[in-house]
Amino acid sequence: MPDSKLQIVPLGGLGEFGMNSMALRYGDDIIVVDAGIMFPESELLGVDVVMPDFTYLEQHAEMVRGLILTHGHEDHIGAVPFLLSTLNIPVYGTEFTLALVERRLEEHGVLDQAKLNAVRPGDRIKLGPFSVEFIHVTHSIVASVALAITTPLGVVIHTGDFKVDPTPTDNVLFDLHTLADYGKRGVLLLLSDSTNVDRPGYTESERAVRPRFEELFSRAERRLVISCFSSSIHRLQQILDLAHEYGRKVAFLGRSMLNVTEIAHSLGLLSIPDSTLLRPQDIMQMSPEKVAVVVSGTQGEPMSALSRVAVDNHKHLYLQPGDTVVLSSRIIPGNEKAIYRMMNHIARRGADLVYGTMKPPVHVSGHASEEELKLILNLVRPRYFVPIHGEYRQLSKHVSLAQHLRFAGLEDTFILEAGETLEIDHLGARRGEKVTVGRVCIDSGSLDEVVEDIIIRDRRHLSEDGFVLPIIAINKNSGRSEGLPEIVSRGFVAGDNTAILQEARSVVARTLETSTPEERGDWGVMQEKIRTDLKRFLSKETQRRPLIMPVILEV
Amino acid sequence: MPDSKLQIVPLGGLGEFGMNSMALRYGDDIIVVDAGIMFPESELLGVDVVMPDFTYLEQHAEMVRGLILTHGHEDHIGAVPFLLSTLNIPVYGTEFTLALVERRLEEHGVLDQAKLNAVRPGDRIKLGPFSVEFIHVTHSIVASVALAITTPLGVVIHTGDFKVDPTPTDNVLFDLHTLADYGKRGVLLLLSDSTNVDRPGYTESERAVRPRFEELFSRAERRLVISCFSSSIHRLQQILDLAHEYGRKVAFLGRSMLNVTEIAHSLGLLSIPDSTLLRPQDIMQMSPEKVAVVVSGTQGEPMSALSRVAVDNHKHLYLQPGDTVVLSSRIIPGNEKAIYRMMNHIARRGADLVYGTMKPPVHVSGHASEEELKLILNLVRPRYFVPIHGEYRQLSKHVSLAQHLRFAGLEDTFILEAGETLEIDHLGARRGEKVTVGRVCIDSGSLDEVVEDIIIRDRRHLSEDGFVLPIIAINKNSGRSEGLPEIVSRGFVAGDNTAILQEARSVVARTLETSTPEERGDWGVMQEKIRTDLKRFLSKETQRRPLIMPVILEV
């Protein structure tokens, strides 16, 4: 199909933070890059996980050739089990990324059917008209890649998540040469990570945390308890090396920490010095100055190992005065209160706390800052540029950055949000038709538990002012109401049994009395009338708007 | 009473962030320092304001001699109207602080009776056995003071909120000399601000924002829209001065911005250069490069001026491409999402955004960092030290700091949380009896709307899984249930009308059938049995725990 156009279809992660996923379509062939989840905002009450709506892919199921993963963070792979459960397409990613995916697939019982294909940086795969080369990048998780996707219209570079770390702990540098080669030969479109576009300068190297950790290992007089993301293999490697150097044994605590370190170790990505490992059950038996414990739970998740340690509710570790607890991670927005609460508990145990604001740092970001983003733009010097991975303010800053660089060849930039598409053909690039996208909210990690918007709206409403339910018993023979209406209520006014609710009963009774026989014959009408009258009454008396739901009972 | 003891009774702000208030008692005399509110955590659903429980003061009403205010921030004065409505005690504070209090008292209709007494730094007042000297300190709001409270047992220094700004914009320095004098003569107890104890070094001077603002004023090609806290008079002064220098007129937008600037201007604390002011209705008529607009709403409050400007819903200002919007403030934890949303809207209008992470700074903190806190400890060199204003982790860091300094004379340090008291007599200091403290939650800023804990618990429960109400009609003659039970539900499962609810009806019917006649005669028992059975069923089927509230209707 020589006249076909290339369509860029963001399914998530553009104009929002998390749940990254993007489809590329050429003619009747579609490939998908990443399928991530997002952790819900607190407004989505009771929702545990949010993922992209994959309707677009389901509608074009016969065209979808495969899913390509850039790296193993949840905001890039978390929705894979959900996507594969409806579209069992082949999946491509590095060994470590796929190992993390396997764990998720197993939890959802869909591992057996999955078609997983491991690739290495430098490999190329062909999917319909697309040819994809994997390019090694540096990021906070190992085995991250960018993608060079060759299409009949030109090359699309998708950076995935990255920073340009000049001194990565494993000495494997960002493959800037390959990227430069593509740039030299001409790139049609660059899709680049915008997460840290508002940070000036360069993101510090992962090695920047070493001086502070060295100080902690050399000076801590008792147990060192360190929490970081379990997928931060580089960080874990530095901790293991320092522990070995300073004569401490290391225990891992927390399910994800144990799982991920085992995977990384088995793939040769995490080297554990001889006789360094300590079993969790032996932590409290060892002399405190000989122990380092690495625990999951940096975000104050209530059931995480660190949260339980903080309140003296962990089987294998309790804190004692003089212990040092290090939070080697950032605070994901929305988790502040939970993390501060956990820190207060840790302080109450008499442990010293080391965390974010202190210098030298105990954590560095995995995303590129302004100068690194400029470097990538200048190396790739694409004809078109679409920033990815960020809210609108970040995407628009990234576009300004590209426009200010004035490298040769840039024809246009586009800010796309999920559902907005870009179309490229031999005449150029332009905005295309919108497609159906959105969010699917899941209550507890299984697809059976999709939460509809209406449910969340109800929960929000309930959370603000509670509910008031007038209950009217109607005699099915006479069609008349029996006795005074009942009112039940929770979360509304103190006591839930006060004068106001007594008065409300009379309001409902009056509505019933003053209705015509026709109205009384139509329950829908009666419910609406009761709701309206009661709403007016309660709002006037209390300035509050509880959820009102009249119930008519035939007896 | 020569044998009396001095009691330090924190009523709020110790072990929590905000709603600062503390009582000092000697014999039968009590004074109160500050009466602030706290903005609620998102867990307190539907609650607008949280303030300390003043039961302790009400129980000792006849002993309370007065309320002393250190400065005019809401977390120090916000609860004054509530406190005065039950205890009309005299209030002491600087002119500007009292002017802000007056505004609040007026809103609550209690200004007429209030006994407000303006003081200046250097003044002393006598309240029973207490003599209080006001000491000028530097902070992000003007007219802030620390207190030197002389008691029969010795001097207590209460710092209020402060930083040690070596170059304040009004050139009025922190009165370190007076503090040093007290230190030299001997201080019994120091109560010192712990807010920024986890920041190393010195907090930057308020003047540190000037270079960046200078750059913005000199380079912005169109309108400059700046948002900061309305009480940051120093910041506003710098903006006014720069506007004058660079030939821009200044308009103020937002109720609190207009109020507070008017108060500050009338007290001579804010000098407005001639013909600099612009009326809001004239903003869009002026040439854009001649206008600066100062708006309230840095925290993304939904009804604030800036939030309305961000969505093109303000009468007097709409943003245009090329305008610059500056957020000259910090993000108060918990407000991240609202602020980011507002920023995205602003970016969508095509305006450039300048905010926190960028350097040089557009905002600096008003609280002392580690080195300043050390300076105060060394100058005051108290016999006892109790850190104030902070969560446990901050209080405990502040105590470690004091212990590491090893200045002469420090006998003991205490971490007190609200309700825990300290007792000092001629033998020394020790923990005293606990007193009743707590939080009072208010739904919409008036004392009539106190929200009980149970209501908030219900709302939280409702917000997570909604509710399920089984309704059983009982014939009052036969005592038997009529027909199959009804179930109404909201916020629980999709559709709220699914198979699960049908099954739930059978579960309730079975509970009714299998109950003995005695049980059926006792509605309380029946409600509990139904609740238990239904809870088990729903939790097994859905892993969720909606609020279940059986209703038994006599017909």
mmCIF file with all atom_site columns, N, CA and C in Angstrom, chain B residues 434-470:
data_model
loop_
_atom_site.group_PDB
_atom_site.id
_atom_site.type_symbol
_atom_site.label_atom_id
_atom_site.label_alt_id
_atom_site.label_comp_id
_atom_site.label_asym_id
_atom_site.label_entity_id
_atom_site.label_seq_id
_atom_site.pdbx_PDB_ins_code
_atom_site.Cartn_x
_atom_site.Cartn_y
_atom_site.Cartn_z
_atom_site.occupancy
_atom_site.B_iso_or_equiv
_atom_site.pdbx_formal_charge
_atom_site.auth_seq_id
_atom_site.auth_comp_id
_atom_site.auth_asym_id
_atom_site.auth_atom_id
_atom_site.pdbx_PDB_model_num
ATOM 1   N N  . LYS B 1 434 ? -1.640  13.818 81.341 1.00 0.00 ? 434 LYS B N  1
ATOM 2   C CA . LYS B 1 434 ? -2.206  14.133 80.029 1.00 0.00 ? 434 LYS B CA 1
ATOM 3   C C  . LYS B 1 434 ? -3.485  14.941 80.207 1.00 0.00 ? 434 LYS B C  1
ATOM 4   N N  . VAL B 1 435 ? -3.782  15.787 79.244 1.00 0.00 ? 435 VAL B N  1
ATOM 5   C CA . VAL B 1 435 ? -5.046  16.523 79.279 1.00 0.00 ? 435 VAL B CA 1
ATOM 6   C C  . VAL B 1 435 ? -5.841  16.173 78.027 1.00 0.00 ? 435 VAL B C  1
ATOM 7   N N  . THR B 1 436 ? -7.130  16.500 78.059 1.00 0.00 ? 436 THR B N  1
ATOM 8   C CA . THR B 1 436 ? -7.981  16.230 76.908 1.00 0.00 ? 436 THR B CA 1
ATOM 9   C C  . THR B 1 436 ? -7.656  17.186 75.780 1.00 0.00 ? 436 THR B C  1
ATOM 10  N N  . VAL B 1 437 ? -7.204  16.646 74.668 1.00 0.00 ? 437 VAL B N  1
ATOM 11  C CA . VAL B 1 437 ? -7.070  17.481 73.477 1.00 0.00 ? 437 VAL B CA 1
ATOM 12  C C  . VAL B 1 437 ? -7.630  16.673 72.326 1.00 0.00 ? 437 VAL B C  1
ATOM 13  N N  . GLY B 1 438 ? -7.553  17.210 71.141 1.00 0.00 ? 438 GLY B N  1
ATOM 14  C CA . GLY B 1 438 ? -8.061  16.477 69.998 1.00 0.00 ? 438 GLY B CA 1
ATOM 15  C C  . GLY B 1 438 ? -8.375  17.452 68.904 1.00 0.00 ? 438 GLY B C  1
ATOM 16  N N  . ARG B 1 439 ? -9.104  16.971 67.932 1.00 0.00 ? 439 ARG B N  1
ATOM 17  C CA . ARG B 1 439 ? -9.412  17.829 66.807 1.00 0.00 ? 439 ARG B CA 1
ATOM 18  C C  . ARG B 1 439 ? -10.910 18.001 66.704 1.00 0.00 ? 439 ARG B C  1
ATOM 19  N N  . VAL B 1 440 ? -11.312 19.179 66.314 1.00 0.00 ? 440 VAL B N  1
ATOM 20  C CA . VAL B 1 440 ? -12.713 19.420 66.027 1.00 0.00 ? 440 VAL B CA 1
ATOM 21  C C  . VAL B 1 440 ? -12.801 19.673 64.525 1.00 0.00 ? 440 VAL B C  1
ATOM 22  N N  . CYS B 1 441 ? -13.637 18.899 63.853 1.00 0.00 ? 441 CYS B N  1
ATOM 23  C CA . CYS B 1 441 ? -13.752 19.029 62.411 1.00 0.00 ? 441 CYS B CA 1
ATOM 24  C C  . CYS B 1 441 ? -14.988 19.848 62.077 1.00 0.00 ? 441 CYS B C  1
ATOM 25  N N  . ILE B 1 442 ? -14.823 20.769 61.146 1.00 0.00 ? 442 ILE B N  1
ATOM 26  C CA . ILE B 1 442 ? -15.903 21.691 60.838 1.00 0.00 ? 442 ILE B CA 1
ATOM 27  C C  . ILE B 1 442 ? -16.213 21.600 59.357 1.00 0.00 ? 442 ILE B C  1
ATOM 28  N N  . ASP B 1 443 ? -17.490 21.480 59.038 1.00 0.00 ? 443 ASP B N  1
ATOM 29  C CA . ASP B 1 443 ? -17.855 21.257 57.651 1.00 0.00 ? 443 ASP B CA 1
ATOM 30  C C  . ASP B 1 443 ? -17.751 22.500 56.784 1.00 0.00 ? 443 ASP B C  1
ATOM 31  N N  . SER B 1 444 ? -18.134 23.639 57.272 1.00 0.00 ? 444 SER B N  1
ATOM 32  C CA . SER B 1 444 ? -18.023 24.796 56.389 1.00 0.00 ? 444 SER B CA 1
ATOM 33  C C  . SER B 1 444 ? -17.800 26.086 57.145 1.00 0.00 ? 444 SER B C  1
ATOM 34  N N  . GLY B 1 445 ? -16.829 26.062 58.023 1.00 0.00 ? 445 GLY B N  1
ATOM 35  C CA . GLY B 1 445 ? -16.343 27.297 58.601 1.00 0.00 ? 445 GLY B CA 1
ATOM 36  C C  . GLY B 1 445 ? -17.218 27.931 59.663 1.00 0.00 ? 445 GLY B C  1
ATOM 37  N N  . SER B 1 446 ? -18.291 27.279 60.095 1.00 0.00 ? 446 SER B N  1
ATOM 38  C CA . SER B 1 446 ? -19.069 27.846 61.187 1.00 0.00 ? 446 SER B CA 1
ATOM 39  C C  . SER B 1 446 ? -19.170 26.798 62.272 1.00 0.00 ? 446 SER B C  1
ATOM 40  N N  . LEU B 1 447 ? -19.167 27.246 63.512 1.00 0.00 ? 447 LEU B N  1
ATOM 41  C CA . LEU B 1 447 ? -19.088 26.293 64.608 1.00 0.00 ? 447 LEU B CA 1
ATOM 42  C C  . LEU B 1 447 ? -20.319 25.393 64.694 1.00 0.00 ? 447 LEU B C  1
ATOM 43  N N  . ASP B 1 448 ? -21.409 25.786 64.014 1.00 0.00 ? 448 ASP B N  1
ATOM 44  C CA . ASP B 1 448 ? -22.609 24.951 64.050 1.00 0.00 ? 448 ASP B CA 1
ATOM 45  C C  . ASP B 1 448 ? -22.404 23.634 63.329 1.00 0.00 ? 448 ASP B C  1
ATOM 46  N N  . GLU B 1 449 ? -21.309 23.540 62.601 1.00 0.00 ? 449 GLU B N  1
ATOM 47  C CA . GLU B 1 449 ? -21.193 22.416 61.692 1.00 0.00 ? 449 GLU B CA 1
ATOM 48  C C  . GLU B 1 449 ? -20.095 21.456 62.109 1.00 0.00 ? 449 GLU B C  1
ATOM 49  N N  . VAL B 1 450 ? -19.993 21.247 63.395 1.00 0.00 ? 450 VAL B N  1
ATOM 50  C CA . VAL B 1 450 ? -18.992 20.311 63.877 1.00 0.00 ? 450 VAL B CA 1
ATOM 51  C C  . VAL B 1 450 ? -19.331 18.910 63.351 1.00 0.00 ? 450 VAL B C  1
ATOM 52  N N  . VAL B 1 451 ? -18.336 18.231 62.853 1.00 0.00 ? 451 VAL B N  1
ATOM 53  C CA . VAL B 1 451 ? -18.554 16.902 62.302 1.00 0.00 ? 451 VAL B CA 1
ATOM 54  C C  . VAL B 1 451 ? -17.964 15.877 63.256 1.00 0.00 ? 451 VAL B C  1
ATOM 55  N N  . GLU B 1 452 ? -18.772 14.960 63.697 1.00 0.00 ? 452 GLU B N  1
ATOM 56  C CA . GLU B 1 452 ? -18.262 13.964 64.632 1.00 0.00 ? 452 GLU B CA 1
ATOM 57  C C  . GLU B 1 452 ? -17.439 12.911 63.894 1.00 0.00 ? 452 GLU B C  1
ATOM 58  N N  . ASP B 1 453 ? -16.537 12.299 64.643 1.00 0.00 ? 453 ASP B N  1
ATOM 59  C CA . ASP B 1 453 ? -15.663 11.275 64.072 1.00 0.00 ? 453 ASP B CA 1
ATOM 60  C C  . ASP B 1 453 ? -16.448 10.185 63.361 1.00 0.00 ? 453 ASP B C  1
ATOM 61  N N  . ILE B 1 454 ? -17.563 9.795  63.949 1.00 0.00 ? 454 ILE B N  1
ATOM 62  C CA . ILE B 1 454 ? -18.330 8.687  63.394 1.00 0.00 ? 454 ILE B CA 1
ATOM 63  C C  . ILE B 1 454 ? -18.814 9.007  61.978 1.00 0.00 ? 454 ILE B C  1
ATOM 64  N N  . ILE B 1 455 ? -19.173 10.279 61.787 1.00 0.00 ? 455 ILE B N  1
ATOM 65  C CA . ILE B 1 455 ? -19.652 10.696 60.471 1.00 0.00 ? 455 ILE B CA 1
ATOM 66  C C  . ILE B 1 455 ? -18.518 10.574 59.451 1.00 0.00 ? 455 ILE B C  1
ATOM 67  N N  . ILE B 1 456 ? -17.330 10.981 59.874 1.00 0.00 ? 456 ILE B N  1
ATOM 68  C CA . ILE B 1 456 ? -16.203 10.921 58.951 1.00 0.00 ? 456 ILE B CA 1
ATOM 69  C C  . ILE B 1 456 ? -15.834 9.474  58.661 1.00 0.00 ? 456 ILE B C  1
ATOM 70  N N  . ARG B 1 457 ? -15.900 8.645  59.713 1.00 0.00 ? 457 ARG B N  1
ATOM 71  C CA . ARG B 1 457 ? -15.637 7.219  59.480 1.00 0.00 ? 457 ARG B CA 1
ATOM 72  C C  . ARG B 1 457 ? -16.635 6.658  58.484 1.00 0.00 ? 457 ARG B C  1
ATOM 73  N N  . ASP B 1 458 ? -17.903 7.013  58.655 1.00 0.00 ? 458 ASP B N  1
ATOM 74  C CA . ASP B 1 458 ? -18.919 6.536  57.717 1.00 0.00 ? 458 ASP B CA 1
ATOM 75  C C  . ASP B 1 458 ? -18.621 7.009  56.297 1.00 0.00 ? 458 ASP B C  1
ATOM 76  N N  . ARG B 1 459 ? -18.282 8.283  56.177 1.00 0.00 ? 459 ARG B N  1
ATOM 77  C CA . ARG B 1 459 ? -18.017 8.809  54.838 1.00 0.00 ? 459 ARG B CA 1
ATOM 78  C C  . ARG B 1 459 ? -16.854 8.087  54.198 1.00 0.00 ? 459 ARG B C  1
ATOM 79  N N  . ARG B 1 460 ? -15.830 7.787  55.028 1.00 0.00 ? 460 ARG B N  1
ATOM 80  C CA . ARG B 1 460 ? -14.674 7.107  54.472 1.00 0.00 ? 460 ARG B CA 1
ATOM 81  C C  . ARG B 1 460 ? -15.085 5.719  53.991 1.00 0.00 ? 460 ARG B C  1
ATOM 82  N N  . HIS B 1 461 ? -15.850 5.051  54.829 1.00 0.00 ? 461 HIS B N  1
ATOM 83  C CA . HIS B 1 461 ? -16.318 3.717  54.493 1.00 0.00 ? 461 HIS B CA 1
ATOM 84  C C  . HIS B 1 461 ? -17.148 3.774  53.199 1.00 0.00 ? 461 HIS B C  1
ATOM 85  N N  . LEU B 1 462 ? -18.067 4.720  53.147 1.00 0.00 ? 462 LEU B N  1
ATOM 86  C CA . LEU B 1 462 ? -18.914 4.878  51.961 1.00 0.00 ? 462 LEU B CA 1
ATOM 87  C C  . LEU B 1 462 ? -18.074 5.172  50.725 1.00 0.00 ? 462 LEU B C  1
ATOM 88  N N  . SER B 1 463 ? -17.005 5.949  50.915 1.00 0.00 ? 463 SER B N  1
ATOM 89  C CA . SER B 1 463 ? -16.214 6.377  49.765 1.00 0.00 ? 463 SER B CA 1
ATOM 90  C C  . SER B 1 463 ? -15.445 5.217  49.170 1.00 0.00 ? 463 SER B C  1
ATOM 91  N N  . GLU B 1 464 ? -15.203 4.182  49.952 1.00 0.00 ? 464 GLU B N  1
ATOM 92  C CA . GLU B 1 464 ? -14.409 3.076  49.431 1.00 0.00 ? 464 GLU B CA 1
ATOM 93  C C  . GLU B 1 464 ? -15.246 2.052  48.686 1.00 0.00 ? 464 GLU B C  1
ATOM 94  N N  . ASP B 1 465 ? -16.327 1.650  49.284 1.00 0.00 ? 465 ASP B N  1
ATOM 95  C CA . ASP B 1 465 ? -17.117 0.577  48.665 1.00 0.00 ? 465 ASP B CA 1
ATOM 96  C C  . ASP B 1 465 ? -18.606 0.872  48.585 1.00 0.00 ? 465 ASP B C  1
ATOM 97  N N  . GLY B 1 466 ? -19.031 2.085  48.872 1.00 0.00 ? 466 GLY B N  1
ATOM 98  C CA . GLY B 1 466 ? -20.458 2.387  48.775 1.00 0.00 ? 466 GLY B CA 1
ATOM 99  C C  . GLY B 1 466 ? -21.261 1.715  49.879 1.00 0.00 ? 466 GLY B C  1
ATOM 100 N N  . PHE B 1 467 ? -22.569 1.622  49.658 1.00 0.00 ? 467 PHE B N  1
ATOM 101 C CA . PHE B 1 467 ? -23.408 1.008  50.692 1.00 0.00 ? 467 PHE B CA 1
ATOM 102 C C  . PHE B 1 467 ? -24.351 -0.028 50.096 1.00 0.00 ? 467 PHE B C  1
ATOM 103 N N  . VAL B 1 468 ? -24.774 -0.917 50.942 1.00 0.00 ? 468 VAL B N  1
ATOM 104 C CA . VAL B 1 468 ? -25.779 -1.921 50.593 1.00 0.00 ? 468 VAL B CA 1
ATOM 105 C C  . VAL B 1 468 ? -26.801 -1.931 51.719 1.00 0.00 ? 468 VAL B C  1
ATOM 106 N N  . LEU B 1 469 ? -28.058 -1.642 51.387 1.00 0.00 ? 469 LEU B N  1
ATOM 107 C CA . LEU B 1 469 ? -29.100 -1.602 52.400 1.00 0.00 ? 469 LEU B CA 1
ATOM 108 C C  . LEU B 1 469 ? -30.154 -2.669 52.133 1.00 0.00 ? 469 LEU B C  1
ATOM 109 N N  . PRO B 1 470 ? -30.179 -3.701 52.945 1.00 0.00 ? 470 PRO B N  1
ATOM 110 C CA . PRO B 1 470 ? -31.297 -4.639 52.847 1.00 0.00 ? 470 PRO B CA 1
ATOM 111 C C  . PRO B 1 470 ? -32.492 -4.053 53.590 1.00 0.00 ? 470 PRO B C  1
#
